[in-house]
PDB file of C-alpha atoms in Angstrom:
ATOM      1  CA  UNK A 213     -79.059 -11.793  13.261  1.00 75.00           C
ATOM      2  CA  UNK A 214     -80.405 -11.765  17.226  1.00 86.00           C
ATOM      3  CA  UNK A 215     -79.186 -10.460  20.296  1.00 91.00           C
ATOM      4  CA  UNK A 216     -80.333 -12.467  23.635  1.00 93.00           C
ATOM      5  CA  UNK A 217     -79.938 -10.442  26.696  1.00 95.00           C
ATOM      6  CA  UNK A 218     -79.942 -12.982  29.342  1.00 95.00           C
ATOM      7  CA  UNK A 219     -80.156 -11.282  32.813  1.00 96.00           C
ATOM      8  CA  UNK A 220     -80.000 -12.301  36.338  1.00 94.00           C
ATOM      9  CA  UNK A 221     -82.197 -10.284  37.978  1.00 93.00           C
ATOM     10  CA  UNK A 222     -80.818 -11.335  41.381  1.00 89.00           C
ATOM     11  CA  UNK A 223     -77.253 -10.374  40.693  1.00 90.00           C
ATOM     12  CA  UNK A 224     -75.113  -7.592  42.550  1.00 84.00           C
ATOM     13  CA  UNK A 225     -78.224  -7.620  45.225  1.00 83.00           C
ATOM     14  CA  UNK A 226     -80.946  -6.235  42.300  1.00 89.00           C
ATOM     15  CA  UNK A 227     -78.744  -3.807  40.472  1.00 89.00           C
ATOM     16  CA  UNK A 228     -78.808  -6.542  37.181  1.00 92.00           C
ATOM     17  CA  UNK A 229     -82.710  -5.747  37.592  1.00 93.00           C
ATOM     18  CA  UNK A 230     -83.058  -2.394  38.348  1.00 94.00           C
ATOM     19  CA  UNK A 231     -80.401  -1.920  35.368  1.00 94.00           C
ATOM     20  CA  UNK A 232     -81.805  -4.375  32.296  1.00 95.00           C
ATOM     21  CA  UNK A 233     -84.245  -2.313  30.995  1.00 95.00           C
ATOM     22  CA  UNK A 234     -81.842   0.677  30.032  1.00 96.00           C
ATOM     23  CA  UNK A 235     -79.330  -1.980  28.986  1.00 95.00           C
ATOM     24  CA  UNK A 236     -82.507  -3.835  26.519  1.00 95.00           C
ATOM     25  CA  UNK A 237     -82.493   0.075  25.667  1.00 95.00           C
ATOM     26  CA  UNK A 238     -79.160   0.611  24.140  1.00 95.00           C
ATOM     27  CA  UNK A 239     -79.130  -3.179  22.663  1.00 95.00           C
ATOM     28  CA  UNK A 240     -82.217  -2.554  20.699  1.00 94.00           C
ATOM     29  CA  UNK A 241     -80.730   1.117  19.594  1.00 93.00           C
ATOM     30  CA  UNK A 242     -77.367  -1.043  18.258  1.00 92.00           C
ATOM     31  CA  UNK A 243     -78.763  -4.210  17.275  1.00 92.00           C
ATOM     32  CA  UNK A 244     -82.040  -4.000  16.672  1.00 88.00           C
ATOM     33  CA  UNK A 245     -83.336  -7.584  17.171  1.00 88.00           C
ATOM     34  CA  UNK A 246     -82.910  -8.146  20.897  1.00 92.00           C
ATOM     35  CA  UNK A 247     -84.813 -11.047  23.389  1.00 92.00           C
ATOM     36  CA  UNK A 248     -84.732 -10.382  26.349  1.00 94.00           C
ATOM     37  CA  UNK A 249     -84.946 -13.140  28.667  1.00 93.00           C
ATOM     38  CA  UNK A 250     -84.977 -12.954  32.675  1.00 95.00           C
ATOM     39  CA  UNK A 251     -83.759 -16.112  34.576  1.00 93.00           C
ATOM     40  CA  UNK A 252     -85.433 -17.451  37.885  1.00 91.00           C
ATOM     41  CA  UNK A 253     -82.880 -19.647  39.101  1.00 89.00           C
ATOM     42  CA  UNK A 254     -79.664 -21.556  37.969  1.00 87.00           C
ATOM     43  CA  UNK A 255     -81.155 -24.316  36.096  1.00 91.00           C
ATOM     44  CA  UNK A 256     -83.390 -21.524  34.117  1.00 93.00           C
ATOM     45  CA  UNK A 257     -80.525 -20.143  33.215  1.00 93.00           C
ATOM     46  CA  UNK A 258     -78.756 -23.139  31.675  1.00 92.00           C
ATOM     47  CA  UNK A 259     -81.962 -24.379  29.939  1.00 93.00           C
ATOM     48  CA  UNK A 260     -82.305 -20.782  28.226  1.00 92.00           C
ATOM     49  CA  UNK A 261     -79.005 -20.612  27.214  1.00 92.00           C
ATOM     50  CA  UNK A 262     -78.955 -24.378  25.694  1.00 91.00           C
ATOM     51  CA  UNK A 263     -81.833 -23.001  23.761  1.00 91.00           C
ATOM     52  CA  UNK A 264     -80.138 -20.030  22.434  1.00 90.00           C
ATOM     53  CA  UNK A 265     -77.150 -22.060  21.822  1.00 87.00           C
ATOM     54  CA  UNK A 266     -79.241 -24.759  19.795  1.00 86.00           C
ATOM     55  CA  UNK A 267     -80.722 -22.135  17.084  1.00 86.00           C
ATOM     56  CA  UNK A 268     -77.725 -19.758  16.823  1.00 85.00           C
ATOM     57  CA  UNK A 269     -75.432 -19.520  14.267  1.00 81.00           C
ATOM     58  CA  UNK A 270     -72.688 -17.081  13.629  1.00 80.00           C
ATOM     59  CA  UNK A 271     -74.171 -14.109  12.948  1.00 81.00           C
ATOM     60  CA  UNK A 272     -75.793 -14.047  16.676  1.00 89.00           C
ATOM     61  CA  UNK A 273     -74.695 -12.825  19.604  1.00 92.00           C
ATOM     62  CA  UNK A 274     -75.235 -13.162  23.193  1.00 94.00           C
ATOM     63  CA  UNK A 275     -75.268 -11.012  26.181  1.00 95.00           C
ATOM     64  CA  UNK A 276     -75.102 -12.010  29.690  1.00 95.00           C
ATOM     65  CA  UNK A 277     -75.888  -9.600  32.640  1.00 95.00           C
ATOM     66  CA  UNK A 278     -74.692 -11.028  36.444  1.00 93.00           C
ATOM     67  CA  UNK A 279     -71.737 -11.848  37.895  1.00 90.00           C
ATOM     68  CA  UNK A 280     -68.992 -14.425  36.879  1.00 88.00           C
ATOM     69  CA  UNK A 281     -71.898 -17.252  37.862  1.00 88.00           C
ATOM     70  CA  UNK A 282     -73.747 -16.114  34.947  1.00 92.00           C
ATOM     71  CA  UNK A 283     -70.465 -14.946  32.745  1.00 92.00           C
ATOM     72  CA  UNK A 284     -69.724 -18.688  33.015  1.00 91.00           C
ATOM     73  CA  UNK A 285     -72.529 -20.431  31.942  1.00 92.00           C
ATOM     74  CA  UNK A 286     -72.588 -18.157  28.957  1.00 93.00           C
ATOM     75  CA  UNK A 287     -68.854 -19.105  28.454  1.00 92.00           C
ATOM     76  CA  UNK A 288     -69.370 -22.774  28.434  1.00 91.00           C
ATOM     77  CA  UNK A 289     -72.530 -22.147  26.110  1.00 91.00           C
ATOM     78  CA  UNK A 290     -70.760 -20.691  23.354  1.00 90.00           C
ATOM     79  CA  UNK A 291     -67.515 -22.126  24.183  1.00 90.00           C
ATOM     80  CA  UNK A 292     -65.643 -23.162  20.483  1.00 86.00           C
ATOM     81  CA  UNK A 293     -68.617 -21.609  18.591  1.00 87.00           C
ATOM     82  CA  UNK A 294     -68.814 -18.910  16.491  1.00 86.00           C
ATOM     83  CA  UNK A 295     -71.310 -16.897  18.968  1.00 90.00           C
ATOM     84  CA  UNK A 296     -69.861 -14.004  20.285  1.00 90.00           C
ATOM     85  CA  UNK A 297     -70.303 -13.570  23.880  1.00 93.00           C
ATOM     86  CA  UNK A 298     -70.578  -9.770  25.528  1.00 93.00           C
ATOM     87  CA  UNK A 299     -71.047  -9.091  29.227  1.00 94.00           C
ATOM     88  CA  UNK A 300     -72.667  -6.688  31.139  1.00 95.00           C
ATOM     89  CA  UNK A 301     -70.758  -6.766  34.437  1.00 93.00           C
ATOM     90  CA  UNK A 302     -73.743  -6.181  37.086  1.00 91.00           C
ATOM     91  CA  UNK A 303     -72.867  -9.316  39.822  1.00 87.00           C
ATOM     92  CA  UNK A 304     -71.054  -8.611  42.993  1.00 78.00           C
ATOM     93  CA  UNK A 305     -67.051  -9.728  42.113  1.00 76.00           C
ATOM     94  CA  UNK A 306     -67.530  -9.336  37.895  1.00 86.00           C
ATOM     95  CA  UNK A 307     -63.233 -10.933  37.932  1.00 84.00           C
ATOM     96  CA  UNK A 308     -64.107 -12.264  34.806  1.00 87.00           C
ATOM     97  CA  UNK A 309     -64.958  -8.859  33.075  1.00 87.00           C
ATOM     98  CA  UNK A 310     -61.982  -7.699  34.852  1.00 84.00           C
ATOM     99  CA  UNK A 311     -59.624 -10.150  33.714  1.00 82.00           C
ATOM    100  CA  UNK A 312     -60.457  -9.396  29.773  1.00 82.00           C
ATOM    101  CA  UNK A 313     -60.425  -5.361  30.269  1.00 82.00           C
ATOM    102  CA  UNK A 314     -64.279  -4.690  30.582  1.00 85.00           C
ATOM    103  CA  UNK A 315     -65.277  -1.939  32.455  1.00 86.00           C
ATOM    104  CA  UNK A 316     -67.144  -1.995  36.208  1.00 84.00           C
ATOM    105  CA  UNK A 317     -69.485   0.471  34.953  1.00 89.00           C
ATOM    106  CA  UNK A 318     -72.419  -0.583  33.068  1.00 92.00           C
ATOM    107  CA  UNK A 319     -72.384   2.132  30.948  1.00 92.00           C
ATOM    108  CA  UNK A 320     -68.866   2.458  30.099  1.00 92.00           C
ATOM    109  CA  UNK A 321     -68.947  -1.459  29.640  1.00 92.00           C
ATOM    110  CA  UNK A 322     -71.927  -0.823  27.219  1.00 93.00           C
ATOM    111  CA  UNK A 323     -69.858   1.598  24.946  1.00 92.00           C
ATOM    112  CA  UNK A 324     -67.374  -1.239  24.427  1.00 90.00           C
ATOM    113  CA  UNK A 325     -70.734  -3.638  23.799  1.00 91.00           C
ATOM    114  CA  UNK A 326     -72.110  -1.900  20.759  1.00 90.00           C
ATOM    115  CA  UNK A 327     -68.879  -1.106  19.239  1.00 88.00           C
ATOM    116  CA  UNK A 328     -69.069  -5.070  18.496  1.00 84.00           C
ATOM    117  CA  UNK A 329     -65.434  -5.677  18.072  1.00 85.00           C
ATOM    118  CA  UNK A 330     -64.611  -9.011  19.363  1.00 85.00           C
ATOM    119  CA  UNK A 331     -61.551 -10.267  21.293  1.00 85.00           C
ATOM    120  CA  UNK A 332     -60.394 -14.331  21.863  1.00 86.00           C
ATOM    121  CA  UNK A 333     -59.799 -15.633  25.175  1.00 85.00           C
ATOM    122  CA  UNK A 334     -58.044 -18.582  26.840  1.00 84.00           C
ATOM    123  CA  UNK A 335     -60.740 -20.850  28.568  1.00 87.00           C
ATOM    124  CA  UNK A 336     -59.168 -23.901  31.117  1.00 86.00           C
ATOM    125  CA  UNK A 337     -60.668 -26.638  30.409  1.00 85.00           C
ATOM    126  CA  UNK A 338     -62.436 -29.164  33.265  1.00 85.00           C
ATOM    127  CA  UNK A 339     -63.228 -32.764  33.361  1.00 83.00           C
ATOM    128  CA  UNK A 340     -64.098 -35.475  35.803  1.00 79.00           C
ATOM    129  CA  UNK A 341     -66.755 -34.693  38.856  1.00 74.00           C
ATOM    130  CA  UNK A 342     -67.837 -31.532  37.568  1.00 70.00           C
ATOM    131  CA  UNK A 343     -71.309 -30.169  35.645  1.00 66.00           C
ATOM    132  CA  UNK A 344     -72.123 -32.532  32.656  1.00 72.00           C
ATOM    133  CA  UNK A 345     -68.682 -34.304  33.494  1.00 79.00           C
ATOM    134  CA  UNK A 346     -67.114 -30.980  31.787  1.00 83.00           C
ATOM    135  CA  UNK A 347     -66.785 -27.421  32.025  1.00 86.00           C
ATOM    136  CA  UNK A 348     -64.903 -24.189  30.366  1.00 89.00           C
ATOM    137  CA  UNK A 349     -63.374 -22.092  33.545  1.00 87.00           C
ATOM    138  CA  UNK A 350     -62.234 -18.347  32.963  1.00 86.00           C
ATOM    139  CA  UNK A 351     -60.868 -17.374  35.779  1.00 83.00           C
ATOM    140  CA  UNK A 352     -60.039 -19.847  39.080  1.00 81.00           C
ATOM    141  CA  UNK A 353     -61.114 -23.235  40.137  1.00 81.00           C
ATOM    142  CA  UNK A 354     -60.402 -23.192  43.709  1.00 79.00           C
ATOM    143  CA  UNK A 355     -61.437 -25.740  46.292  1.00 80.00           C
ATOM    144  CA  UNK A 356     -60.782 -25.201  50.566  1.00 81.00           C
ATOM    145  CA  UNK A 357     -61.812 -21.965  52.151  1.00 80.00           C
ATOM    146  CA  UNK A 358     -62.168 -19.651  48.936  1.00 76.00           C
ATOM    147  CA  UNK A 359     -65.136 -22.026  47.812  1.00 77.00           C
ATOM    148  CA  UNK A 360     -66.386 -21.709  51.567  1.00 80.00           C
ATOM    149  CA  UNK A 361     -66.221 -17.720  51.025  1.00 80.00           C
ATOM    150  CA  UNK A 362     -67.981 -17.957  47.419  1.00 75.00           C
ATOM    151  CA  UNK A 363     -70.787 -19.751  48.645  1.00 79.00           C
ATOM    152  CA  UNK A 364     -71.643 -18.145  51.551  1.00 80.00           C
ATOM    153  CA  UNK A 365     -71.428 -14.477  49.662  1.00 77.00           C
ATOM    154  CA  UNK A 366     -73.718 -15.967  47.168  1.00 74.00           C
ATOM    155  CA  UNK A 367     -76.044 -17.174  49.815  1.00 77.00           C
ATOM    156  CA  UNK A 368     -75.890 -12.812  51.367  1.00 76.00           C
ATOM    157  CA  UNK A 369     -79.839 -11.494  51.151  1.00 72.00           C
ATOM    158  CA  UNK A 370     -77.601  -8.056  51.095  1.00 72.00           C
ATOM    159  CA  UNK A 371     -74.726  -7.456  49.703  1.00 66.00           C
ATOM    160  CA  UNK A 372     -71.985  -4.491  49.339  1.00 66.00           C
ATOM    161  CA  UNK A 373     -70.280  -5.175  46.102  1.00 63.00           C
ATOM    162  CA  UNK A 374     -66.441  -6.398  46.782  1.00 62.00           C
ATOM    163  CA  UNK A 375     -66.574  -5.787  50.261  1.00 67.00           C
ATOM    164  CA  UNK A 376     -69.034  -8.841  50.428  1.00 70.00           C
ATOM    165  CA  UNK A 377     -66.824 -11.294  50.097  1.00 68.00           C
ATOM    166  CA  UNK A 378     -64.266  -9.690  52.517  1.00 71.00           C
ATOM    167  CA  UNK A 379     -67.019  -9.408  55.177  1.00 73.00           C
ATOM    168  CA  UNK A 380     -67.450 -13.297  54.369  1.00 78.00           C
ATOM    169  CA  UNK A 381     -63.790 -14.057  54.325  1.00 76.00           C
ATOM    170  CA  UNK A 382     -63.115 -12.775  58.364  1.00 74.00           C
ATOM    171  CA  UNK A 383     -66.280 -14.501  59.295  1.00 77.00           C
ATOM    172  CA  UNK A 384     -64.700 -17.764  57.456  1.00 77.00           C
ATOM    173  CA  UNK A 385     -61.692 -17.396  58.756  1.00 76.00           C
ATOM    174  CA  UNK A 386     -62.083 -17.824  61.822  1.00 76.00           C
ATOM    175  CA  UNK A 387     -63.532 -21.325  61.869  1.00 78.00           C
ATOM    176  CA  UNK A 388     -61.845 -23.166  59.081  1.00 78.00           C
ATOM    177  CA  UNK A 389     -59.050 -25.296  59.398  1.00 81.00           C
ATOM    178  CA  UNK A 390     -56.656 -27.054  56.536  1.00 84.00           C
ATOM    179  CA  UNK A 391     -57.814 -29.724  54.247  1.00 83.00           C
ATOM    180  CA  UNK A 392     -55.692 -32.721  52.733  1.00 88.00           C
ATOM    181  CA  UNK A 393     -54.941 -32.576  49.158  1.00 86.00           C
ATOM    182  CA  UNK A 394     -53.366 -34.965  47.166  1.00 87.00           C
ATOM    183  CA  UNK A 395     -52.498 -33.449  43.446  1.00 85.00           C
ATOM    184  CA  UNK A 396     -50.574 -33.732  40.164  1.00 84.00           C
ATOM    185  CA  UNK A 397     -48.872 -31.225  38.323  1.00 80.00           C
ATOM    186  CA  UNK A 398     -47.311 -31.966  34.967  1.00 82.00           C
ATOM    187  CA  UNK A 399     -46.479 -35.263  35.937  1.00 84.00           C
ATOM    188  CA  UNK A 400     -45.160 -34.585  39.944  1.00 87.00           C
ATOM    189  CA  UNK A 401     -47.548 -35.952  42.480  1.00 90.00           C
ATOM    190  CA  UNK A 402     -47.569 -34.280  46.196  1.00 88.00           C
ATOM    191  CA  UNK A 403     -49.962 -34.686  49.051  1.00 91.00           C
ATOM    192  CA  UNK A 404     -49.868 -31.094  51.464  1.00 87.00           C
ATOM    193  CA  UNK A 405     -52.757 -29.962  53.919  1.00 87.00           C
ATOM    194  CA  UNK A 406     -53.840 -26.459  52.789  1.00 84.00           C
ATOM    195  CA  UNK A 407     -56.490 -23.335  53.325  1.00 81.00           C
ATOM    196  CA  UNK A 408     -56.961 -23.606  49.567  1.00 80.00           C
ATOM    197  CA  UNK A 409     -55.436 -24.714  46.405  1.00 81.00           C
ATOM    198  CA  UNK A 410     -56.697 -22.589  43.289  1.00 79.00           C
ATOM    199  CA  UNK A 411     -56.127 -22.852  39.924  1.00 81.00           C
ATOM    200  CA  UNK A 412     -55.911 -20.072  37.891  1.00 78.00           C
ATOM    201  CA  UNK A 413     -56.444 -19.325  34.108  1.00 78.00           C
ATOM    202  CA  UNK A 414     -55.865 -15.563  34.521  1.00 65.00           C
ATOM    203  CA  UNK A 415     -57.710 -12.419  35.381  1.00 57.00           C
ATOM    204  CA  UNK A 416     -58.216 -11.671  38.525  1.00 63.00           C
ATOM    205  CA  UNK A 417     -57.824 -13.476  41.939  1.00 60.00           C
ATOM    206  CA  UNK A 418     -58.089 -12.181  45.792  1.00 51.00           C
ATOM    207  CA  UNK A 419     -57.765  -8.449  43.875  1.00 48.00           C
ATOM    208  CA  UNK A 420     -54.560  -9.867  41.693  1.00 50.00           C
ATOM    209  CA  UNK A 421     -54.810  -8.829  38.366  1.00 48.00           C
ATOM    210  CA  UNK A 422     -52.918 -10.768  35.121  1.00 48.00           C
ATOM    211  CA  UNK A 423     -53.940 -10.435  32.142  1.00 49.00           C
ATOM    212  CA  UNK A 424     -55.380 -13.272  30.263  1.00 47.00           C
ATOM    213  CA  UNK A 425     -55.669 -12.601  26.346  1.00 47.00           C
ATOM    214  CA  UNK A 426     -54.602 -15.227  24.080  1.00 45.00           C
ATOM    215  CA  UNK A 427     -51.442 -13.495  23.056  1.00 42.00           C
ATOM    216  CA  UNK A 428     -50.665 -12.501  26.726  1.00 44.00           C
ATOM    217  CA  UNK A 429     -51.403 -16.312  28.417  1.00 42.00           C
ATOM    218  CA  UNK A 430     -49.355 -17.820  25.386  1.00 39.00           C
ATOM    219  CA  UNK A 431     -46.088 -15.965  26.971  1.00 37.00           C
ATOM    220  CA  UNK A 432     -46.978 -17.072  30.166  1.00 36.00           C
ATOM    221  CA  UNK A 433     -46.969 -21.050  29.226  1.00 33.00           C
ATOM    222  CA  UNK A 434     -43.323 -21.701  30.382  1.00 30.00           C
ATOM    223  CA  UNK A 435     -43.960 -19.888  33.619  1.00 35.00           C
ATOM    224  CA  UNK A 436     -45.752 -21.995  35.831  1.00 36.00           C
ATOM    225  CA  UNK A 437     -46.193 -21.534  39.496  1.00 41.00           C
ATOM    226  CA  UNK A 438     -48.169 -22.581  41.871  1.00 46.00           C
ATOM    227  CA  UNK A 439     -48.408 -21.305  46.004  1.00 49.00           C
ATOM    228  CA  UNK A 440     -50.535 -23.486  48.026  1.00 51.00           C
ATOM    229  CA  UNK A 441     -52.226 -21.346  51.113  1.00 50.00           C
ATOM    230  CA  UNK A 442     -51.460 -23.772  53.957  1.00 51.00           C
ATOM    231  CA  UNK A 443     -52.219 -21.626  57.037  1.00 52.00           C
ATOM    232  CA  UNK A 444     -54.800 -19.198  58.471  1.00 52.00           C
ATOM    233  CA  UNK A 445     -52.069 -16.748  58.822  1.00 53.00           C
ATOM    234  CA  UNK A 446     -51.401 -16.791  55.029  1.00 54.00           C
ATOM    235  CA  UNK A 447     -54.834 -15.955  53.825  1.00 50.00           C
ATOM    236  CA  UNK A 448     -55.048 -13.159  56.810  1.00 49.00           C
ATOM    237  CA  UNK A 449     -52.171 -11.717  54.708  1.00 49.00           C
ATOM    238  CA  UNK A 450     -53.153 -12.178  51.825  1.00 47.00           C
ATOM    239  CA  UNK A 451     -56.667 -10.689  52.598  1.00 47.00           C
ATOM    240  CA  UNK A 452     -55.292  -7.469  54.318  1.00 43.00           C
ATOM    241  CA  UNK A 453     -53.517  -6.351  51.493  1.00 40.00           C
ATOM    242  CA  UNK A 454     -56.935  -7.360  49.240  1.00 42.00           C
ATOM    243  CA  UNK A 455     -58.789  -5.395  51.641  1.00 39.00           C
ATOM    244  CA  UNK A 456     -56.723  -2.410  51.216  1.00 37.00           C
ATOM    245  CA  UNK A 457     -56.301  -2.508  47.996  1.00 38.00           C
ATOM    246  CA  UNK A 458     -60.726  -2.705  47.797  1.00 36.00           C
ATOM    247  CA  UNK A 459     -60.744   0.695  49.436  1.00 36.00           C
ATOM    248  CA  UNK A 460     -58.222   2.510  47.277  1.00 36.00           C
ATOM    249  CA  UNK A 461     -60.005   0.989  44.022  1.00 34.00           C
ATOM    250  CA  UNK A 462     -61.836   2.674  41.266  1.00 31.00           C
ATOM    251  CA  UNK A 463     -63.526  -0.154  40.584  1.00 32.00           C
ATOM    252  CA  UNK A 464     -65.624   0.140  44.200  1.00 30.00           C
ATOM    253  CA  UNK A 465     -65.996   3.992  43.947  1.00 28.00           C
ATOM    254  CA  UNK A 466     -67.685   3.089  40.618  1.00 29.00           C
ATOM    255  CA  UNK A 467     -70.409   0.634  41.939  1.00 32.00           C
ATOM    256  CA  UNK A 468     -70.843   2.899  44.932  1.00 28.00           C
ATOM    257  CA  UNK A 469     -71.560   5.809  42.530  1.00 28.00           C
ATOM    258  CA  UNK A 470     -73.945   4.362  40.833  1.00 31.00           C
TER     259      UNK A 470
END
């Protein structure tokens, strides 16, 4: 039975770094047989997971310390095996930990860690001009000027947890116009110009919560909906209330305390 700890050192601006070696800690107090393993870049992380995911069996476990970037890779890794996946929320947005009822604190998240109770998840499932012509998705596949925000918080030398990507957003804002979509939804084909079209699998989405266990997503099957962002005016909305709603959170007085 192993443990891999995979961390991103870079994630959440260092903290992942500055934070792995007490997490390795309380792993190898629970576990016993833990590898630690500390990624360089992207592709690292991918070719150390494929690794893992070629010699485990069910009795292993892995544990992934970053942000969704890292939650994700892990996800698609152990995807439909019998692996179980923990995560040690530690990036700058963590939605994914969100969305299944983790903890923003790395402690508090750890206590639910060595307890080693597992829980399934719904996964969306990806195909066509994406990584390896396939991917698992958690949380939202979004194209238009929520990728445009992503990227450019990702590419931040400094960072200031959640607030990040609403620093990002204003800048984005201003500058980006509507894109041309043409899509298909169960069948119905429409062509709109939009800010961004996002699809979501649950969890959490410009600071929207729904929960996304198997049991909860199963109810939610019949209720589709969709609400294409087609103006500046509607993401300045939308944002404002997100931004609020960042100030007034637990969740940022918890990485701020730390």
């Amino acid at each position: 039975m192993t443990t891999c700890l995979l961390v991103n050192p870079a994630a959440g601006g260092g903290r992942a770094a500055r934070l792995a070696p007490w997490v390795a800690a309380q792993l190898q107090r629970a576990f016993h047989d833990v590898d630690v393993v500390h990624t360089a870049h992207f592709q690292d992380a991918d070719d150390a997971l494929a690794r893992f995911a070629a010699s485990s069996d069910e009795s292993d476990r892995l544990v992934v310390m970053g942000g969704d970037g890292m939650v994700h890779l892990g996800l698609n890794h152990v995807a439909g095996t019998p692996v179980r996946l923990a995560i040690v929320p530690s990036g700058t947005g963590n939605d994914f930990a969100s969305s299944v009822g983790l903890p923003s604190r790395v402690g508090a998240a750890m206590d639910r860690i060595v307890t080693d109770r597992t829980t399934p998840v719904d996964l969306a499932e990806v195909t066509g001009g994406v990584h390896s012509g396939h991917c698992w998705v958690g949380c939202v596949v979004s194209t238009g000027y929520d990728a445009v925000v992503n990227r450019r918080t990702n590419q931040m030398t400094t960072k200031f947890g959640p607030l990040s990507y609403g620093w990002v957003a204003l800048s984005a804002l201003a500058e980006f116009s509507p894109k041309h979509y043409r899509i298909s939804v169960d069948g119905h084909d429409r062509e709109l110009d939009a800010m961004l079209i996002a699809v979501g699998n649950g969890g959490h989405f410009w600071r929207r919560h729904a929960d996304m266990s198997v049991r909860q997503r199963r109810r939610r099957t019949a209720r589709y909906h969709h609400h294409p962002y087609r103006s500046a005016s509607d993401i300045a909305e939308v944002f404002a209330v997100s931004l609020c709603r960042t100030f007034h959170s637990p969740r940022l007085c918890g990485d701020l305390a730390r």
